[in-house]
Coordinates of C-alpha atoms and ligand atoms in Angstrom, one line a residue:
X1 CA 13.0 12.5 37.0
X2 CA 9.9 10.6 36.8
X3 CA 7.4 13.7 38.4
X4 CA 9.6 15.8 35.6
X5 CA 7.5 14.7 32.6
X6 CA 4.4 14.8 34.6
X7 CA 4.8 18.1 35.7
X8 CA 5.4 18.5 31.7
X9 CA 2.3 16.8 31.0
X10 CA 0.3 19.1 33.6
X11 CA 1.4 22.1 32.0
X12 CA 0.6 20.7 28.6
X13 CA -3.1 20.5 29.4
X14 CA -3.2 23.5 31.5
X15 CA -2.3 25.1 27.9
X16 CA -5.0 23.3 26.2
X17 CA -8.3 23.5 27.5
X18 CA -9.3 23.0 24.1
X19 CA -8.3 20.3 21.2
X20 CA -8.4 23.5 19.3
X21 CA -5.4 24.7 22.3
X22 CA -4.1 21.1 22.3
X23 CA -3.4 21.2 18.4
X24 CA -1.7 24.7 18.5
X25 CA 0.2 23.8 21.5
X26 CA 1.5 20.5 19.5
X27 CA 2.1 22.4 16.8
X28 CA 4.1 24.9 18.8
X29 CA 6.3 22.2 20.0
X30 CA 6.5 20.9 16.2
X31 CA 7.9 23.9 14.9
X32 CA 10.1 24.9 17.8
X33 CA 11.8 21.2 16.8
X34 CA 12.5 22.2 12.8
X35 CA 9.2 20.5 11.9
X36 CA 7.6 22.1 8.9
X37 CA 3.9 23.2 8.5
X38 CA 2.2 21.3 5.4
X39 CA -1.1 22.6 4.3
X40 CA -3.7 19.6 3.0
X41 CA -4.8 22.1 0.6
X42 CA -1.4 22.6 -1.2
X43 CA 0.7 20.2 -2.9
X44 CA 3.5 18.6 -1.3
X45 CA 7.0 18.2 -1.9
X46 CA 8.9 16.0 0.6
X47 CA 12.6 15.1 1.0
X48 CA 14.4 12.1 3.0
X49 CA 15.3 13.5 6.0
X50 CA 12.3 16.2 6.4
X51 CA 10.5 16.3 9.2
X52 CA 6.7 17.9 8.5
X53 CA 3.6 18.6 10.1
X54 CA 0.1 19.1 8.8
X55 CA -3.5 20.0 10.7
X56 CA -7.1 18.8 9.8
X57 CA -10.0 20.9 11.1
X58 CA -7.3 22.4 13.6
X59 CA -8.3 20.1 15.8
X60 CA -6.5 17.1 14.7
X61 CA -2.7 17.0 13.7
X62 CA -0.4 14.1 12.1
X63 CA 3.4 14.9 12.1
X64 CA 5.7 13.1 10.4
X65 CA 9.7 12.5 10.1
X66 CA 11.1 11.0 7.0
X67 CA 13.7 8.8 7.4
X68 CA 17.6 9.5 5.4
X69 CA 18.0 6.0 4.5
X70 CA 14.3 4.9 3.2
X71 CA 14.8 1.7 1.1
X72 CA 11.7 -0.9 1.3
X73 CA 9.9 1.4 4.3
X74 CA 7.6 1.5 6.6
X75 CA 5.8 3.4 8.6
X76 CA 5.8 3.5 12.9
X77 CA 2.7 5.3 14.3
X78 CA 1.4 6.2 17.3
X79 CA -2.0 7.2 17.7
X80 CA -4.1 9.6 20.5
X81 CA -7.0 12.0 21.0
X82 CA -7.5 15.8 21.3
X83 CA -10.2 16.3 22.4
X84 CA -12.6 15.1 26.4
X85 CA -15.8 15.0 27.2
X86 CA -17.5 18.7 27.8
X87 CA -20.1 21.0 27.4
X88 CA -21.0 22.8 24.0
X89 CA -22.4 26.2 23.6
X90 CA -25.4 26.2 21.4
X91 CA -26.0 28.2 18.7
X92 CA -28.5 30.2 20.4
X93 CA -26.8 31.0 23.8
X94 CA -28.7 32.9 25.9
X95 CA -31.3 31.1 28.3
X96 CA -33.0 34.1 30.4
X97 CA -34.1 32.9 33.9
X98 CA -36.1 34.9 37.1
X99 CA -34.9 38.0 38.8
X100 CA -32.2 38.4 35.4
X101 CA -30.7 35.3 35.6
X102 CA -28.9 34.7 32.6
X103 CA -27.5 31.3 31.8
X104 CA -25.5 29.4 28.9
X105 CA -27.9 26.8 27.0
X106 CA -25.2 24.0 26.5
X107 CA -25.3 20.2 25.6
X108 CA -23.1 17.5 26.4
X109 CA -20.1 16.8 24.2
X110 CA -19.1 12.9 24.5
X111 CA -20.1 11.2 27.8
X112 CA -19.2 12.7 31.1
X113 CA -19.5 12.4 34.6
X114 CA -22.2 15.0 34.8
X115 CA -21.8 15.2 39.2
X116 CA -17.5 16.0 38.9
X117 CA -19.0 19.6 36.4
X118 CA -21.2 21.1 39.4
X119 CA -19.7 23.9 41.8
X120 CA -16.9 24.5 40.5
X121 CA -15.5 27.6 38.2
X122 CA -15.3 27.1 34.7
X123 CA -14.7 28.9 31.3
X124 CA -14.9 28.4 27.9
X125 CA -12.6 27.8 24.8
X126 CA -12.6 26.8 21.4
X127 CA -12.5 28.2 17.9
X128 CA -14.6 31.3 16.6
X129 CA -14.9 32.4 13.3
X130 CA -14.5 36.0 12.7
X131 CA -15.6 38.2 9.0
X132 CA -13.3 41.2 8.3
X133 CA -14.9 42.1 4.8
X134 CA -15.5 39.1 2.7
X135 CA -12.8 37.1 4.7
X136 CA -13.3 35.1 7.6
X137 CA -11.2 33.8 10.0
X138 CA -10.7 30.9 12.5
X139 CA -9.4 32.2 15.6
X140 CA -8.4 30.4 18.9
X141 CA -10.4 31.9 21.8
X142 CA -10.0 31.1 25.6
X143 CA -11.8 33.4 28.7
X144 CA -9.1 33.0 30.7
X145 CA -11.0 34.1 34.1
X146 CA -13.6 32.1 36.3
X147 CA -16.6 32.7 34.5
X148 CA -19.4 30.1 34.8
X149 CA -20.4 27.6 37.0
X150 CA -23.4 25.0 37.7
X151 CA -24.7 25.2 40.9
X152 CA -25.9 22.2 42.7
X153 CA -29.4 22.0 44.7
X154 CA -29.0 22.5 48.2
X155 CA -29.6 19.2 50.0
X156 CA -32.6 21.0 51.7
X157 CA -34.4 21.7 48.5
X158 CA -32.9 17.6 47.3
X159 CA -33.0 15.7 50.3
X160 CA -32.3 12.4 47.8
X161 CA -29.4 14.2 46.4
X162 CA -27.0 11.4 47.8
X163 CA -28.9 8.3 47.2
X164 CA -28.3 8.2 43.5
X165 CA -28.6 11.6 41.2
X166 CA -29.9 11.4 37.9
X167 CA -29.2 14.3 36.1
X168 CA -31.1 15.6 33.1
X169 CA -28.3 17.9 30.6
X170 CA -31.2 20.7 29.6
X171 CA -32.1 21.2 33.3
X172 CA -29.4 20.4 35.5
X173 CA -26.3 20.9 33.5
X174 CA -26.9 24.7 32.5
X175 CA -24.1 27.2 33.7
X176 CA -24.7 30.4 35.2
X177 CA -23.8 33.0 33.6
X178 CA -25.3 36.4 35.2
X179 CA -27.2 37.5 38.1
X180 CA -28.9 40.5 36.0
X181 CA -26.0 43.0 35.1
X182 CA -26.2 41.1 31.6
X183 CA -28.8 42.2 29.0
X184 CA -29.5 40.3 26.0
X185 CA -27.0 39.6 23.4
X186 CA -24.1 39.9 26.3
X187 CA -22.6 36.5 25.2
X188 CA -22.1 37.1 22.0
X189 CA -20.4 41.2 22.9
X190 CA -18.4 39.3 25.7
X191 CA -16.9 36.8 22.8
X192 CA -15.8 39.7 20.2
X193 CA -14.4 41.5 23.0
X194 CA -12.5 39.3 23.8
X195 CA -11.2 39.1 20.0
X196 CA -11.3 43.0 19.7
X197 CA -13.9 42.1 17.4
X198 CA -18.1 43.7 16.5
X199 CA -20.5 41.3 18.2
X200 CA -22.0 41.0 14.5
X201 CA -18.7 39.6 12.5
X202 CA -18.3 36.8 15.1
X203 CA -20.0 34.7 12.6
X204 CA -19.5 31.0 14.2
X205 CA -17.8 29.3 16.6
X206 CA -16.7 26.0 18.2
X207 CA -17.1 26.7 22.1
X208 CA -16.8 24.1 25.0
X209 CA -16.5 24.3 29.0
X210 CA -13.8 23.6 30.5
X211 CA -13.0 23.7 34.6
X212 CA -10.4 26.4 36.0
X213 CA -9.1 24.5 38.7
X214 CA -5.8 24.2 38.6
X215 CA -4.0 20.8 37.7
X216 CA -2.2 19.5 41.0
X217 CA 0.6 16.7 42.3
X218 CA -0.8 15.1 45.6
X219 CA -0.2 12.5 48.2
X220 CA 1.7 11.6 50.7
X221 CA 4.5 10.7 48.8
X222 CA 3.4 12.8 46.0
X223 CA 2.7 9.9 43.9
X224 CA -0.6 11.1 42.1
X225 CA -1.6 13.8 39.5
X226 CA -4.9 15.1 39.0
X227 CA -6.0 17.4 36.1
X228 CA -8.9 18.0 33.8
X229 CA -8.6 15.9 30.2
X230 CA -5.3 13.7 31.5
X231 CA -7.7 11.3 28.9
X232 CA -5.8 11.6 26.5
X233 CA -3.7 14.6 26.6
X234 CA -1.1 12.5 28.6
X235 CA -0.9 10.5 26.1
X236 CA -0.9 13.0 23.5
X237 CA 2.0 14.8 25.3
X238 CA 4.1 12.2 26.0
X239 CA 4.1 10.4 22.5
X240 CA 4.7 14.1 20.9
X241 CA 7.4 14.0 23.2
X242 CA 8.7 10.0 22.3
X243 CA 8.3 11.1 18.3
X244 CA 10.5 14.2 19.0
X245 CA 12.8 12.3 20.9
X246 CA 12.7 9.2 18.4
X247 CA 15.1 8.6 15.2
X248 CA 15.0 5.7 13.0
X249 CA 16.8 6.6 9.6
X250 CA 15.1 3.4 7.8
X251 CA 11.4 4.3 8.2
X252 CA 8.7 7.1 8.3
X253 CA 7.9 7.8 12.1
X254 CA 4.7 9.3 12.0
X255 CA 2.5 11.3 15.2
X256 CA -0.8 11.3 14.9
X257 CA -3.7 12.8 17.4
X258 CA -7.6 13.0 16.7
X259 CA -10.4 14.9 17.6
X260 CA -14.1 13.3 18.4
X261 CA -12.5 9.9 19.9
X262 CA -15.4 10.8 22.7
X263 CA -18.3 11.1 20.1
X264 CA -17.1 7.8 17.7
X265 CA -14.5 9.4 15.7
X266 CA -16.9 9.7 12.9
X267 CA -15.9 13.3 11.5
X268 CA -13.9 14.6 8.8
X269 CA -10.8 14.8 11.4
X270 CA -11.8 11.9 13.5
X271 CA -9.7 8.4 13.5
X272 CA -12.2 7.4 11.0
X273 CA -11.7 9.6 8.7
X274 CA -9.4 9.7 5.6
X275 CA -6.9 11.8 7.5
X276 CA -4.5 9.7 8.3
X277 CA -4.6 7.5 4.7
X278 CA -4.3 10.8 3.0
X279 CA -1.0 11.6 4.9
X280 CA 0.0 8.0 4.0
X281 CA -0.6 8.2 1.0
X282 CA 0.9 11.8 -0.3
X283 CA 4.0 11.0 1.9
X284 CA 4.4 8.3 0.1
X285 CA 3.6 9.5 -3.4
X286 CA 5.5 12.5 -2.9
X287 CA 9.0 10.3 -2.5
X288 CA 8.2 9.0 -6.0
X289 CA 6.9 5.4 -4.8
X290 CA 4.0 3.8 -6.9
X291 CA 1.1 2.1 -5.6
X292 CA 2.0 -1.5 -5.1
X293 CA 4.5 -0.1 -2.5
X294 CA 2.3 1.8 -0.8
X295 CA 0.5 -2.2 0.0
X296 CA 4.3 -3.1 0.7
X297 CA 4.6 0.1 3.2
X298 CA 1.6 -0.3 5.0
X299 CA 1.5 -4.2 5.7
X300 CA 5.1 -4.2 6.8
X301 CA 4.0 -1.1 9.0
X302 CA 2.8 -0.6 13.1
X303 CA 1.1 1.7 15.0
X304 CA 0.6 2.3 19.1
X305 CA -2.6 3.7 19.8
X306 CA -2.5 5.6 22.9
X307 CA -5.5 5.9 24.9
X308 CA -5.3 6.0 28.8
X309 CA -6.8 3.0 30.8
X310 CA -8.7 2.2 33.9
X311 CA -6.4 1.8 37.1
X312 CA -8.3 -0.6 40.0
X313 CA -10.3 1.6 42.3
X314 CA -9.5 1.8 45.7
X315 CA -13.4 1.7 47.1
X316 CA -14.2 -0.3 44.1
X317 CA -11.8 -2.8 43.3
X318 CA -14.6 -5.7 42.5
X319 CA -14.8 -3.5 39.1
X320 CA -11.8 -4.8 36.9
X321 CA -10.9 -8.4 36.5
X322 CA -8.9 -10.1 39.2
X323 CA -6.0 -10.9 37.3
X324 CA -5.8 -8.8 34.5
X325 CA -6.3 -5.3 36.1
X326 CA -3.6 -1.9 36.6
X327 CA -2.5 0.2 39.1
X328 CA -0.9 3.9 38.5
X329 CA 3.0 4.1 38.9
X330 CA 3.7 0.7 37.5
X331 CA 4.2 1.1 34.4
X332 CA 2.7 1.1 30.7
X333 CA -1.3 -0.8 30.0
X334 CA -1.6 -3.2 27.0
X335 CA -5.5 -3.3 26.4
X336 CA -7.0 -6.6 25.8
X337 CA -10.6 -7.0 24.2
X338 CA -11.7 -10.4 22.6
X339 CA -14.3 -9.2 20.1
X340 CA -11.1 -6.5 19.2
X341 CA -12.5 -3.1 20.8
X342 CA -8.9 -3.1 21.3
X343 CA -6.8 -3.7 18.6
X344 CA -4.3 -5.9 20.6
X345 CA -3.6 -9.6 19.5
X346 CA -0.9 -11.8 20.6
X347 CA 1.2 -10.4 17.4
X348 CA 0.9 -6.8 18.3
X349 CA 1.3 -7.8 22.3
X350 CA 4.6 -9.7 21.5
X351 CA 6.3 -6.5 20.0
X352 CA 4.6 -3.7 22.2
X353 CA 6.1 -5.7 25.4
X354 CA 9.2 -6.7 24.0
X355 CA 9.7 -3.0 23.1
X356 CA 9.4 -2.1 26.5
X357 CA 11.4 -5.0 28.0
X358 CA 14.4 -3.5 25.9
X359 CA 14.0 -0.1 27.4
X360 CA 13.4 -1.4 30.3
X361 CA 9.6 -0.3 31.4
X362 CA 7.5 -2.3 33.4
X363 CA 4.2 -3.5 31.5
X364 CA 0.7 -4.3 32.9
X365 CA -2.0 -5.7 31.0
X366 CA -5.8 -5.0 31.7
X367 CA -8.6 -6.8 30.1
X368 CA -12.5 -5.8 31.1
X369 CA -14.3 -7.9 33.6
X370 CA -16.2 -10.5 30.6
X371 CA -19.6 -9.5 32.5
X372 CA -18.5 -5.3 31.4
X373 CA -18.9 -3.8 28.1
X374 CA -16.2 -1.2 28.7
X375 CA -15.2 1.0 26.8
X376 CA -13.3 1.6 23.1
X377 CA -10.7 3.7 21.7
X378 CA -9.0 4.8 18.5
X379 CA -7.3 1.7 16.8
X380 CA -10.0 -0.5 16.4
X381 CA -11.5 2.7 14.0
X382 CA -8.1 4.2 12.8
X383 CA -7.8 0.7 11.2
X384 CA -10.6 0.6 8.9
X385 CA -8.7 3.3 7.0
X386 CA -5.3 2.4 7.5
X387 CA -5.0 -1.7 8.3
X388 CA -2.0 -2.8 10.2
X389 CA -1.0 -4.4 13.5
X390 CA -1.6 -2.7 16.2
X391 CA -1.3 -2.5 19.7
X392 CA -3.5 -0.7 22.0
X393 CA -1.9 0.9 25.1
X394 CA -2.4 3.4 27.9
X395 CA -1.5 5.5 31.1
X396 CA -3.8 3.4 34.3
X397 CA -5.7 6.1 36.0
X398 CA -8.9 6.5 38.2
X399 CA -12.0 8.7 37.2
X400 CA -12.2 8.6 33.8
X401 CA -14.6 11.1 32.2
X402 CA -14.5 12.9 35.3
X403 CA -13.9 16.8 35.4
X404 CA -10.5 16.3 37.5
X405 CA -8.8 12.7 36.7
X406 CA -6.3 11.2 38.9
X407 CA -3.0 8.9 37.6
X408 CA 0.3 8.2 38.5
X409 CA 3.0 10.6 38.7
X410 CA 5.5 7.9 37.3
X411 CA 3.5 6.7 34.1
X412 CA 4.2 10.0 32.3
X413 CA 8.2 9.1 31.8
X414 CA 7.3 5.4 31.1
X415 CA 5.4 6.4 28.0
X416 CA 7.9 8.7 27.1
X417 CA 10.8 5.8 27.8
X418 CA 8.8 2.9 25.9
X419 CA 7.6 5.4 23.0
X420 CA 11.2 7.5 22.4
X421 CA 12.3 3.1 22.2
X422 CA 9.7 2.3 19.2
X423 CA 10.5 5.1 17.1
X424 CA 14.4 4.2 17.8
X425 CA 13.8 0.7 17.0
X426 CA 13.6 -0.3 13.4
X427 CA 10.8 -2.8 13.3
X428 CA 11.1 -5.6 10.4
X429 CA 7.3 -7.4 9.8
X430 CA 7.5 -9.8 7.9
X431 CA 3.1 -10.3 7.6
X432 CA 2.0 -12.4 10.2
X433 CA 5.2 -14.7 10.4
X434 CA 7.9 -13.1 11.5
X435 CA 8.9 -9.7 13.4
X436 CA 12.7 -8.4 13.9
X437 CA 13.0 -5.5 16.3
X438 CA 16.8 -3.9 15.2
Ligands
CO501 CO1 -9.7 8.4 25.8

């Protein structure tokens, strides 16, 4: 039961080597489960009862289900990210080496582990924008065939190669992309072919790498997965799948999942953007509520922000704290930060692990080694649009950032378990004094 949702999850990400991919996908799931699509640019008329879905930049998506019964709401959130760390095409693709070499000029999208991208196959996806008259259109592309990879040096020509590796994006990093059958302008003829397009009406596009190599479920008890982008699509996945499952008839449960988490969430769709107030706000408008409510709403309101965490290493277990550290397969993370990189206080702790007590899921709570920066998330930035409590959570796994990610095979149900009970569970806040979970 447990490798079930994993084997869910891994086939999730394997269908969205994109956050453009991931978005569809979730919206695919959406509107196989009634939701409607919303359009930002339309006005919005919204019943008790409906369950809707709307898109920014398709990349990011908020979905939302309207209680029957609303009477002095609230909302429940959860909150994750579309998009990983990668590679991005540049404008001007084509970087021509000797003997008619031809490779991809890319830079780095968000910060990854550069060594986990070499010598292996990989493709690209994303969005392109294609002109059919005076229309253009945003399509969803994705080479769905080994077609690049960066080689390593041979240790011969690198004799430091494993006594520490710096690695320099313009020089090292570049995929190959021909051995001379290409001429010039290939890229760009490869990508309208692909869209049954002419090379001059693809007129923009969003492209990233992404590694072919298939997601997998290993060890000697089968206890691990390992995939590309399991940050955060496993915790996209399975709270899509908690909020589908979910049903509280006295609030507005509400999915949300962001793009650029990796590069600050500082974009028009990011979790610092106005997306998620705007929904917010025109759900709330739209059910005829006035504006001191929407204060009422909001402070009475909670949201799970869903971002996976750092299990302990086996080679490197001196890395996390001694006490408050994780291992994969036992259950959900609660994120502790003292200067609030994570959102979690001992408000937002006490409901997140009661939640889970209920539904029975084991907890674990991890807090940064005080001599490590670490690393931050969505809530702490989703907040500064939206303020509410908050809890941050994840999935443990090891190799974060890396090209293939490793985590537990049972975590994947937990979320789904301790996530389907929060948006069952009809939270009464009461500001900072008193909480009823009913
Ligand atoms: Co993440």
């Amino acid at each position: 039961m447990y490798a079930q949702t994993s084997r869910e999850v891994l086939n999730f990400i394997q269908h969205s080597p994109s956050c453009f991919h991931a978005v569809a996908e979730m919206a695919r799931m959406l509107e196989q489960a009634g939701y409607q699509k919303l359009r930002e640019s339309q006005p919005w008329s919204l019943t008790k009862g409906g369950k809707y879905y709307t898109t920014r930049n398709g990349s990011s998506i908020i979905a939302f289900h309207v209680g029957e019964e609303l009477d002095n709401y609230h909302f429940q959130i959860t909150a994750s990210h579309s998009d990983s760390p990668s590679y991005k095409v540049k404008e001007k693709a084509e970087l021509k080496g000797k003997g008619g070499y031809l490779q991809l000029n890319t830079e780095g999208y968000g910060g990854m582990i550069c060594a986990s991208w070499l010598d292996r196959p990989l493709s690209l996806a994303g969005r392109v924008l294609v002109r059919q008259g005076n229309r253009i259109t945003a399509r969803l592309l994705n080479i769905d065939r080994d077609l690049l990879l960066i080689p390593n040096v041979a240790i011969h020509m690198n004799r430091e190669v494993n006594s520490g590796m710096k690695f320099n994006q313009q020089v090292d990093m570049l995929p190959l992309f021909s051995a001379g059958a290409c001429g010039e302008n290939s890229y760009r003829e490869l990508i309208a072919q692909e869209l049954g397009a002419q090379p001059e009406d693809v007129v923009g596009s969003d492209l990233y790498l992404y590694p072919r190599v298939a997601p997998s479920v290993w060890g000697a008890q089968e206890e691990f997965i390992s995939s590309p982008r399991l940050d955060d699509l496993q915790c996209a996945y399975t709270s899509l799948k908690a909020f589908l499952q979910g049903e509280n008839p006295h609030g507005v449960n509400v999915f949300s999942c962001f793009d650029n988490e990796e590069v600050g969430s500082g974009t028009k769709q990011g979790a610092l953007s106005t997306f998620l107030r705007d929904v917010l706000q025109r759900i709330h408008t739209s059910l005829g509520y006035g504006v001191d409510e929407y204060c009422c709403a909001v402070a009475k309101s909670f949201m799970v922000s869903c971002d996976n965490a750092h299990a302990v290493h086996p080679n490197h277990p001196e890395k996390t704290d001694a006490e408050n550290c994780v291992y994969m397969n036992q259950g959900i993370v609660v994120k502790f930060s003292a200067n609030q990189k994570y959102t979690t206080d001992g408000i937002s702790a006490a409901i997140f692990v009661q939640l889970c007590k209920d539904a029975q899921v084991p907890v674990q709570t991890f807090a940064n080694r005080s001599d490590m920066a670490g690393g931050s998330t969505l809530g702490n930035l989703s907040t500064q649009q939206v303020s509410l409590h908050t809890v941050d959570v994840g999935l443990p796994q090891l190799a974060m950032h890396s090209a293939y990610e490793t985590a537990g095979v049972k975590d994947s149900a937990y979320m789904v378990q301790a996530l389907t009970a929060f948006y069952s569970t009809d939270l009464k806040i009461t500001d900072s004094d008193e909480f009823i979970l009913d």
